[in-house]
Amino acid sequence: MRITDDDGVLRLTFDRPDALNALTGETAAELADTIEDATPEAYDAIVLTGAGEAFSAGGDLEMLAETPDSSQDAYESVTETFGRVVEAMLECRVPIVAKVNGDAIGAGLSVVALADIAYAAADATFSCAFVRVGLVPDTGGTVMLPHIVGLRAAKQLAFTGEFFDAERAADLELVNEAVPAAELDDRVAETVERLADGPTATIGLMKQAMHENLGRSWDEALDYENLLQAQARTSDAHEEGVAAFLEDRDPAFE
């Protein structure tokens, strides 16, 4: 994986173009480590993309061909690698933008679903392809995909492993937009700039509230929302935002 710090934007690139950026356990662990260490104090946004023509073709088939000694070994292996990616991406307080430059298959599709915002090149192809190799969708595939596209659509995608284009991905809200490949960099840069101009820590609270409240009752969710709002109300970002509004100027969030 290629990791660069671009003036407060953490850019993570799956960098196995000859293997269509297939994900190994080592890649997953490195991705989890890097995202776990990212904080709003250090970064305004994280951009996740792939080198070459693919975003990611999913789990590396050579790795998947190695049969674990037991189901317990298999459980521990996936928990310590791809499972950590899920937790890291969902819990990270820095907004994560997926720049889907090419095909997103299997775990690659799951990673797109875990991102906070996603844009895809119009010629990208998607598939929840786990069923084709006799596996259950992992990397959060059974968790986030139904939340994003709806339960019935998620079942169709998972049960059939069908391939679909970026326009359908946008219709399903798996990505925010499908844009011409030549415009993808500019569209992502525009969003990253807006995120950088915003109060990153407050955006992190928004993300935390939305994710934590997915499994809560209405009463519990509203109480948690109020708890995080209380944190936001006492922040420097809120003070600056109100002052900027009253002074008729753009806020300058730190």
PDB file of C-alpha atoms in Angstrom:
ATOM      1  CA  MET A   1       0.000   0.000   0.000  1.00  0.00           C
ATOM      2  CA  ARG A   2       1.254   3.472  -0.889  1.00  0.00           C
ATOM      3  CA  ILE A   3       0.740   6.040   1.874  1.00  0.00           C
ATOM      4  CA  THR A   4       1.278   9.790   1.437  1.00  0.00           C
ATOM      5  CA  ASP A   5       0.480  12.878   3.490  1.00  0.00           C
ATOM      6  CA  ASP A   6      -0.675  15.609   1.124  1.00  0.00           C
ATOM      7  CA  ASP A   7      -0.933  18.778   3.225  1.00  0.00           C
ATOM      8  CA  GLY A   8      -3.350  17.305   5.750  1.00  0.00           C
ATOM      9  CA  VAL A   9      -4.956  14.790   3.383  1.00  0.00           C
ATOM     10  CA  LEU A  10      -3.953  11.185   4.006  1.00  0.00           C
ATOM     11  CA  ARG A  11      -3.873   9.372   0.657  1.00  0.00           C
ATOM     12  CA  LEU A  12      -3.961   5.572   0.740  1.00  0.00           C
ATOM     13  CA  THR A  13      -3.466   3.702  -2.526  1.00  0.00           C
ATOM     14  CA  PHE A  14      -3.835  -0.032  -3.016  1.00  0.00           C
ATOM     15  CA  ASP A  15      -0.651  -0.635  -4.946  1.00  0.00           C
ATOM     16  CA  ARG A  16      -0.686  -4.066  -6.579  1.00  0.00           C
ATOM     17  CA  PRO A  17      -1.829  -3.046 -10.064  1.00  0.00           C
ATOM     18  CA  ASP A  18      -0.583  -6.277 -11.671  1.00  0.00           C
ATOM     19  CA  ALA A  19      -2.955  -8.180  -9.346  1.00  0.00           C
ATOM     20  CA  LEU A  20      -5.781  -5.634  -9.775  1.00  0.00           C
ATOM     21  CA  ASN A  21      -5.015  -4.482  -6.232  1.00  0.00           C
ATOM     22  CA  ALA A  22      -6.223  -7.727  -4.682  1.00  0.00           C
ATOM     23  CA  LEU A  23      -6.124  -7.470  -0.896  1.00  0.00           C
ATOM     24  CA  THR A  24      -3.848  -9.677   1.156  1.00  0.00           C
ATOM     25  CA  GLY A  25      -4.004 -10.076   4.912  1.00  0.00           C
ATOM     26  CA  GLU A  26      -0.909  -7.903   5.159  1.00  0.00           C
ATOM     27  CA  THR A  27      -2.541  -5.152   3.082  1.00  0.00           C
ATOM     28  CA  ALA A  28      -5.656  -5.263   5.240  1.00  0.00           C
ATOM     29  CA  ALA A  29      -3.609  -5.053   8.437  1.00  0.00           C
ATOM     30  CA  GLU A  30      -1.583  -2.116   7.084  1.00  0.00           C
ATOM     31  CA  LEU A  31      -4.776  -0.331   6.043  1.00  0.00           C
ATOM     32  CA  ALA A  32      -6.271  -0.868   9.497  1.00  0.00           C
ATOM     33  CA  ASP A  33      -3.081   0.283  11.257  1.00  0.00           C
ATOM     34  CA  THR A  34      -2.906   3.476   9.207  1.00  0.00           C
ATOM     35  CA  ILE A  35      -6.561   4.432   9.650  1.00  0.00           C
ATOM     36  CA  GLU A  36      -6.506   3.613  13.367  1.00  0.00           C
ATOM     37  CA  ASP A  37      -3.661   6.123  13.801  1.00  0.00           C
ATOM     38  CA  ALA A  38      -5.391   8.927  11.844  1.00  0.00           C
ATOM     39  CA  THR A  39      -6.880  11.717  13.973  1.00  0.00           C
ATOM     40  CA  PRO A  40      -8.772  14.963  13.203  1.00  0.00           C
ATOM     41  CA  GLU A  41      -5.850  16.860  14.697  1.00  0.00           C
ATOM     42  CA  ALA A  42      -3.539  15.492  12.001  1.00  0.00           C
ATOM     43  CA  TYR A  43      -5.774  15.103   8.942  1.00  0.00           C
ATOM     44  CA  ASP A  44      -8.749  16.794   7.293  1.00  0.00           C
ATOM     45  CA  ALA A  45      -9.657  13.787   5.130  1.00  0.00           C
ATOM     46  CA  ILE A  46      -8.545  10.351   3.996  1.00  0.00           C
ATOM     47  CA  VAL A  47      -8.688   9.437   0.305  1.00  0.00           C
ATOM     48  CA  LEU A  48      -8.662   5.746  -0.552  1.00  0.00           C
ATOM     49  CA  THR A  49      -8.038   4.608  -4.131  1.00  0.00           C
ATOM     50  CA  GLY A  50      -6.260   2.035  -6.284  1.00  0.00           C
ATOM     51  CA  ALA A  51      -3.233   2.118  -8.564  1.00  0.00           C
ATOM     52  CA  GLY A  52      -3.648   1.286 -12.226  1.00  0.00           C
ATOM     53  CA  GLU A  53      -6.985   0.257 -13.695  1.00  0.00           C
ATOM     54  CA  ALA A  54      -8.734  -1.226 -10.632  1.00  0.00           C
ATOM     55  CA  PHE A  55      -9.828   0.002  -7.232  1.00  0.00           C
ATOM     56  CA  SER A  56      -9.565  -3.509  -5.784  1.00  0.00           C
ATOM     57  CA  ALA A  57     -10.483  -6.937  -7.098  1.00  0.00           C
ATOM     58  CA  GLY A  58     -11.150  -8.139  -3.535  1.00  0.00           C
ATOM     59  CA  GLY A  59      -9.364 -10.776  -1.500  1.00  0.00           C
ATOM     60  CA  ASP A  60      -6.232 -12.276  -3.022  1.00  0.00           C
ATOM     61  CA  LEU A  61      -7.167 -15.674  -4.443  1.00  0.00           C
ATOM     62  CA  GLU A  62      -3.771 -17.194  -3.659  1.00  0.00           C
ATOM     63  CA  MET A  63      -4.355 -16.280  -0.017  1.00  0.00           C
ATOM     64  CA  LEU A  64      -7.911 -17.654  -0.143  1.00  0.00           C
ATOM     65  CA  ALA A  65      -6.630 -20.896  -1.658  1.00  0.00           C
ATOM     66  CA  GLU A  66      -4.755 -21.661   1.573  1.00  0.00           C
ATOM     67  CA  THR A  67      -7.223 -23.707   3.628  1.00  0.00           C
ATOM     68  CA  PRO A  68      -7.047 -22.861   7.360  1.00  0.00           C
ATOM     69  CA  ASP A  69      -6.381 -25.706   9.796  1.00  0.00           C
ATOM     70  CA  SER A  70      -9.721 -25.098  11.519  1.00  0.00           C
ATOM     71  CA  SER A  71     -12.721 -22.794  11.532  1.00  0.00           C
ATOM     72  CA  GLN A  72     -11.247 -21.151  14.637  1.00  0.00           C
ATOM     73  CA  ASP A  73      -8.049 -20.362  12.736  1.00  0.00           C
ATOM     74  CA  ALA A  74     -10.132 -18.944   9.875  1.00  0.00           C
ATOM     75  CA  TYR A  75     -12.137 -16.828  12.324  1.00  0.00           C
ATOM     76  CA  GLU A  76      -9.033 -15.411  13.973  1.00  0.00           C
ATOM     77  CA  SER A  77      -7.410 -14.704  10.612  1.00  0.00           C
ATOM     78  CA  VAL A  78     -10.320 -12.718   9.169  1.00  0.00           C
ATOM     79  CA  THR A  79     -10.950 -10.948  12.480  1.00  0.00           C
ATOM     80  CA  GLU A  80      -7.358  -9.763  12.780  1.00  0.00           C
ATOM     81  CA  THR A  81      -7.157  -8.496   9.180  1.00  0.00           C
ATOM     82  CA  PHE A  82     -10.343  -7.611   7.302  1.00  0.00           C
ATOM     83  CA  GLY A  83     -12.333  -7.350  10.537  1.00  0.00           C
ATOM     84  CA  ARG A  84      -9.934  -4.698  11.781  1.00  0.00           C
ATOM     85  CA  VAL A  85     -10.429  -2.729   8.552  1.00  0.00           C
ATOM     86  CA  VAL A  86     -14.165  -2.552   9.272  1.00  0.00           C
ATOM     87  CA  GLU A  87     -13.688  -1.314  12.823  1.00  0.00           C
ATOM     88  CA  ALA A  88     -10.999   1.171  11.808  1.00  0.00           C
ATOM     89  CA  MET A  89     -13.035   2.709   8.979  1.00  0.00           C
ATOM     90  CA  LEU A  90     -16.276   2.900  10.967  1.00  0.00           C
ATOM     91  CA  GLU A  91     -14.635   4.335  14.076  1.00  0.00           C
ATOM     92  CA  CYS A  92     -12.200   6.738  12.381  1.00  0.00           C
ATOM     93  CA  ARG A  93     -13.098  10.344  13.212  1.00  0.00           C
ATOM     94  CA  VAL A  94     -11.549  11.581   9.952  1.00  0.00           C
ATOM     95  CA  PRO A  95     -13.912  11.471   6.936  1.00  0.00           C
ATOM     96  CA  ILE A  96     -12.930   8.793   4.407  1.00  0.00           C
ATOM     97  CA  VAL A  97     -13.508   9.373   0.690  1.00  0.00           C
ATOM     98  CA  ALA A  98     -13.305   6.436  -1.714  1.00  0.00           C
ATOM     99  CA  LYS A  99     -12.054   7.378  -5.173  1.00  0.00           C
ATOM    100  CA  VAL A 100     -13.193   4.328  -7.125  1.00  0.00           C
ATOM    101  CA  ASN A 101     -10.946   4.603 -10.141  1.00  0.00           C
ATOM    102  CA  GLY A 102     -11.823   1.146 -11.484  1.00  0.00           C
ATOM    103  CA  ASP A 103     -13.382  -2.189 -10.645  1.00  0.00           C
ATOM    104  CA  ALA A 104     -14.463  -2.793  -7.040  1.00  0.00           C
ATOM    105  CA  ILE A 105     -15.103  -6.494  -6.533  1.00  0.00           C
ATOM    106  CA  GLY A 106     -15.804  -8.552  -3.400  1.00  0.00           C
ATOM    107  CA  ALA A 107     -13.935  -7.010  -0.477  1.00  0.00           C
ATOM    108  CA  GLY A 108     -13.177  -4.046  -2.741  1.00  0.00           C
ATOM    109  CA  LEU A 109     -16.915  -3.347  -2.943  1.00  0.00           C
ATOM    110  CA  SER A 110     -17.187  -3.765   0.834  1.00  0.00           C
ATOM    111  CA  VAL A 111     -14.482  -1.147   1.370  1.00  0.00           C
ATOM    112  CA  VAL A 112     -16.422   1.278  -0.855  1.00  0.00           C
ATOM    113  CA  ALA A 113     -19.502   0.654   1.305  1.00  0.00           C
ATOM    114  CA  LEU A 114     -17.469   1.431   4.443  1.00  0.00           C
ATOM    115  CA  ALA A 115     -16.249   4.802   3.128  1.00  0.00           C
ATOM    116  CA  ASP A 116     -18.118   7.924   4.224  1.00  0.00           C
ATOM    117  CA  ILE A 117     -18.305   9.377   0.703  1.00  0.00           C
ATOM    118  CA  ALA A 118     -17.586   7.603  -2.575  1.00  0.00           C
ATOM    119  CA  TYR A 119     -17.191   8.680  -6.190  1.00  0.00           C
ATOM    120  CA  ALA A 120     -16.732   6.215  -9.028  1.00  0.00           C
ATOM    121  CA  ALA A 121     -15.386   6.488 -12.542  1.00  0.00           C
ATOM    122  CA  ALA A 122     -18.260   5.881 -14.930  1.00  0.00           C
ATOM    123  CA  ASP A 123     -16.474   2.891 -16.445  1.00  0.00           C
ATOM    124  CA  ALA A 124     -15.931   1.128 -13.098  1.00  0.00           C
ATOM    125  CA  THR A 125     -17.562  -2.260 -12.515  1.00  0.00           C
ATOM    126  CA  PHE A 126     -18.863  -3.593  -9.210  1.00  0.00           C
ATOM    127  CA  SER A 127     -19.717  -7.039  -7.849  1.00  0.00           C
ATOM    128  CA  CYS A 128     -20.359  -8.511  -4.427  1.00  0.00           C
ATOM    129  CA  ALA A 129     -18.590 -11.565  -5.764  1.00  0.00           C
ATOM    130  CA  PHE A 130     -18.096 -13.642  -2.603  1.00  0.00           C
ATOM    131  CA  VAL A 131     -20.741 -16.172  -3.644  1.00  0.00           C
ATOM    132  CA  ARG A 132     -18.655 -17.014  -6.717  1.00  0.00           C
ATOM    133  CA  VAL A 133     -15.981 -18.502  -4.455  1.00  0.00           C
ATOM    134  CA  GLY A 134     -18.375 -19.945  -1.873  1.00  0.00           C
ATOM    135  CA  LEU A 135     -17.903 -17.245   0.758  1.00  0.00           C
ATOM    136  CA  VAL A 136     -20.099 -14.943   2.833  1.00  0.00           C
ATOM    137  CA  PRO A 137     -19.521 -11.220   2.167  1.00  0.00           C
ATOM    138  CA  ASP A 138     -16.944  -9.994   4.663  1.00  0.00           C
ATOM    139  CA  THR A 139     -15.156  -6.708   5.371  1.00  0.00           C
ATOM    140  CA  GLY A 140     -18.526  -5.492   6.619  1.00  0.00           C
ATOM    141  CA  GLY A 141     -20.388  -6.670   3.536  1.00  0.00           C
ATOM    142  CA  THR A 142     -23.327  -8.099   5.479  1.00  0.00           C
ATOM    143  CA  VAL A 143     -23.395  -5.081   7.783  1.00  0.00           C
ATOM    144  CA  MET A 144     -23.043  -1.882   5.757  1.00  0.00           C
ATOM    145  CA  LEU A 145     -24.333  -3.037   2.372  1.00  0.00           C
ATOM    146  CA  PRO A 146     -27.939  -3.642   3.591  1.00  0.00           C
ATOM    147  CA  HIS A 147     -27.888  -0.291   5.383  1.00  0.00           C
ATOM    148  CA  ILE A 148     -26.815   1.525   2.217  1.00  0.00           C
ATOM    149  CA  VAL A 149     -28.662  -0.211  -0.621  1.00  0.00           C
ATOM    150  CA  GLY A 150     -31.522  -1.783   1.347  1.00  0.00           C
ATOM    151  CA  LEU A 151     -31.984  -5.360   2.478  1.00  0.00           C
ATOM    152  CA  ARG A 152     -33.620  -6.740  -0.650  1.00  0.00           C
ATOM    153  CA  ALA A 153     -31.109  -5.167  -3.038  1.00  0.00           C
ATOM    154  CA  ALA A 154     -28.240  -6.337  -0.810  1.00  0.00           C
ATOM    155  CA  LYS A 155     -29.573  -9.889  -0.930  1.00  0.00           C
ATOM    156  CA  GLN A 156     -29.778  -9.769  -4.717  1.00  0.00           C
ATOM    157  CA  LEU A 157     -26.225  -8.477  -5.076  1.00  0.00           C
ATOM    158  CA  ALA A 158     -24.827 -10.965  -2.547  1.00  0.00           C
ATOM    159  CA  PHE A 159     -26.799 -14.041  -3.596  1.00  0.00           C
ATOM    160  CA  THR A 160     -26.127 -13.651  -7.333  1.00  0.00           C
ATOM    161  CA  GLY A 161     -22.685 -12.017  -7.391  1.00  0.00           C
ATOM    162  CA  GLU A 162     -23.865 -10.157 -10.482  1.00  0.00           C
ATOM    163  CA  PHE A 163     -21.727  -7.454 -12.054  1.00  0.00           C
ATOM    164  CA  PHE A 164     -23.119  -3.940 -12.408  1.00  0.00           C
ATOM    165  CA  ASP A 165     -21.897  -0.578 -13.620  1.00  0.00           C
ATOM    166  CA  ALA A 166     -21.173   2.687 -11.816  1.00  0.00           C
ATOM    167  CA  GLU A 167     -24.498   4.237 -12.799  1.00  0.00           C
ATOM    168  CA  ARG A 168     -26.358   1.455 -11.026  1.00  0.00           C
ATOM    169  CA  ALA A 169     -23.964   1.784  -8.071  1.00  0.00           C
ATOM    170  CA  ALA A 170     -24.989   5.435  -7.865  1.00  0.00           C
ATOM    171  CA  ASP A 171     -28.692   4.550  -8.176  1.00  0.00           C
ATOM    172  CA  LEU A 172     -28.246   2.107  -5.289  1.00  0.00           C
ATOM    173  CA  GLU A 173     -26.348   4.824  -3.346  1.00  0.00           C
ATOM    174  CA  LEU A 174     -23.332   2.556  -3.032  1.00  0.00           C
ATOM    175  CA  VAL A 175     -21.451   5.560  -4.439  1.00  0.00           C
ATOM    176  CA  ASN A 176     -22.523   9.190  -4.251  1.00  0.00           C
ATOM    177  CA  GLU A 177     -21.872   9.847  -7.923  1.00  0.00           C
ATOM    178  CA  ALA A 178     -20.605   8.190 -11.087  1.00  0.00           C
ATOM    179  CA  VAL A 179     -18.508  10.668 -13.061  1.00  0.00           C
ATOM    180  CA  PRO A 180     -16.484  10.462 -16.264  1.00  0.00           C
ATOM    181  CA  ALA A 181     -13.079   8.971 -15.492  1.00  0.00           C
ATOM    182  CA  ALA A 182     -11.311  12.140 -16.640  1.00  0.00           C
ATOM    183  CA  GLU A 183     -13.268  14.176 -14.068  1.00  0.00           C
ATOM    184  CA  LEU A 184     -12.852  11.838 -11.097  1.00  0.00           C
ATOM    185  CA  ASP A 185      -9.756  13.498  -9.624  1.00  0.00           C
ATOM    186  CA  ASP A 186     -11.338  16.945  -9.773  1.00  0.00           C
ATOM    187  CA  ARG A 187     -14.611  15.743  -8.206  1.00  0.00           C
ATOM    188  CA  VAL A 188     -12.782  14.115  -5.310  1.00  0.00           C
ATOM    189  CA  ALA A 189     -10.511  17.161  -4.888  1.00  0.00           C
ATOM    190  CA  GLU A 190     -13.558  19.434  -4.711  1.00  0.00           C
ATOM    191  CA  THR A 191     -15.076  17.383  -1.900  1.00  0.00           C
ATOM    192  CA  VAL A 192     -11.779  17.055  -0.029  1.00  0.00           C
ATOM    193  CA  GLU A 193     -11.344  20.835  -0.192  1.00  0.00           C
ATOM    194  CA  ARG A 194     -14.795  21.332   1.329  1.00  0.00           C
ATOM    195  CA  LEU A 195     -13.986  18.840   4.073  1.00  0.00           C
ATOM    196  CA  ALA A 196     -10.674  20.579   4.754  1.00  0.00           C
ATOM    197  CA  ASP A 197     -12.477  23.897   5.128  1.00  0.00           C
ATOM    198  CA  GLY A 198     -14.896  22.361   7.634  1.00  0.00           C
ATOM    199  CA  PRO A 199     -14.555  21.537  11.335  1.00  0.00           C
ATOM    200  CA  THR A 200     -13.007  18.073  11.103  1.00  0.00           C
ATOM    201  CA  ALA A 201     -13.568  17.175  14.751  1.00  0.00           C
ATOM    202  CA  THR A 202     -17.257  18.102  14.479  1.00  0.00           C
ATOM    203  CA  ILE A 203     -17.611  16.025  11.314  1.00  0.00           C
ATOM    204  CA  GLY A 204     -16.062  13.196  13.314  1.00  0.00           C
ATOM    205  CA  LEU A 205     -18.802  13.581  15.940  1.00  0.00           C
ATOM    206  CA  MET A 206     -21.441  13.433  13.191  1.00  0.00           C
ATOM    207  CA  LYS A 207     -19.925  10.206  11.851  1.00  0.00           C
ATOM    208  CA  GLN A 208     -19.698   8.743  15.345  1.00  0.00           C
ATOM    209  CA  ALA A 209     -23.356   9.518  16.040  1.00  0.00           C
ATOM    210  CA  MET A 210     -24.592   8.047  12.754  1.00  0.00           C
ATOM    211  CA  HIS A 211     -22.614   4.834  13.098  1.00  0.00           C
ATOM    212  CA  GLU A 212     -23.239   4.264  16.793  1.00  0.00           C
ATOM    213  CA  ASN A 213     -26.968   4.902  16.362  1.00  0.00           C
ATOM    214  CA  LEU A 214     -27.451   2.300  13.615  1.00  0.00           C
ATOM    215  CA  GLY A 215     -28.276  -0.389  16.157  1.00  0.00           C
ATOM    216  CA  ARG A 216     -29.903   1.690  18.873  1.00  0.00           C
ATOM    217  CA  SER A 217     -33.545   2.254  19.728  1.00  0.00           C
ATOM    218  CA  TRP A 218     -35.000   5.698  18.993  1.00  0.00           C
ATOM    219  CA  ASP A 219     -34.751   6.774  22.636  1.00  0.00           C
ATOM    220  CA  GLU A 220     -31.167   5.575  22.997  1.00  0.00           C
ATOM    221  CA  ALA A 221     -30.184   7.116  19.659  1.00  0.00           C
ATOM    222  CA  LEU A 222     -31.641  10.533  20.473  1.00  0.00           C
ATOM    223  CA  ASP A 223     -29.993  10.545  23.894  1.00  0.00           C
ATOM    224  CA  TYR A 224     -26.621   9.709  22.300  1.00  0.00           C
ATOM    225  CA  GLU A 225     -27.178  12.417  19.690  1.00  0.00           C
ATOM    226  CA  ASN A 226     -27.802  14.930  22.468  1.00  0.00           C
ATOM    227  CA  LEU A 227     -24.650  13.798  24.253  1.00  0.00           C
ATOM    228  CA  LEU A 228     -22.482  14.442  21.191  1.00  0.00           C
ATOM    229  CA  GLN A 229     -24.264  17.713  20.473  1.00  0.00           C
ATOM    230  CA  ALA A 230     -23.317  18.844  23.966  1.00  0.00           C
ATOM    231  CA  GLN A 231     -19.678  18.189  23.067  1.00  0.00           C
ATOM    232  CA  ALA A 232     -20.059  20.147  19.840  1.00  0.00           C
ATOM    233  CA  ARG A 233     -21.760  23.071  21.596  1.00  0.00           C
ATOM    234  CA  THR A 234     -18.719  23.560  23.834  1.00  0.00           C
ATOM    235  CA  SER A 235     -16.138  23.314  21.026  1.00  0.00           C
ATOM    236  CA  ASP A 236     -13.966  26.022  19.467  1.00  0.00           C
ATOM    237  CA  ALA A 237     -15.459  25.119  16.086  1.00  0.00           C
ATOM    238  CA  HIS A 238     -18.974  26.022  17.243  1.00  0.00           C
ATOM    239  CA  GLU A 239     -17.744  29.296  18.718  1.00  0.00           C
ATOM    240  CA  GLU A 240     -15.994  30.203  15.463  1.00  0.00           C
ATOM    241  CA  GLY A 241     -18.992  29.169  13.346  1.00  0.00           C
ATOM    242  CA  VAL A 242     -21.397  31.382  15.306  1.00  0.00           C
ATOM    243  CA  ALA A 243     -18.951  34.298  15.331  1.00  0.00           C
ATOM    244  CA  ALA A 244     -18.479  34.036  11.560  1.00  0.00           C
ATOM    245  CA  PHE A 245     -22.239  34.011  10.989  1.00  0.00           C
ATOM    246  CA  LEU A 246     -22.796  37.075  13.171  1.00  0.00           C
ATOM    247  CA  GLU A 247     -19.876  38.881  11.497  1.00  0.00           C
ATOM    248  CA  ASP A 248     -21.079  37.927   8.003  1.00  0.00           C
ATOM    249  CA  ARG A 249     -17.863  36.147   7.008  1.00  0.00           C
ATOM    250  CA  ASP A 250     -16.710  32.637   6.158  1.00  0.00           C
ATOM    251  CA  PRO A 251     -15.672  30.578   9.200  1.00  0.00           C
ATOM    252  CA  ALA A 252     -11.971  29.806   9.640  1.00  0.00           C
ATOM    253  CA  PHE A 253     -12.001  26.442  11.353  1.00  0.00           C
ATOM    254  CA  GLU A 254      -8.704  25.157  12.700  1.00  0.00           C
TER     255      GLU A 254
END
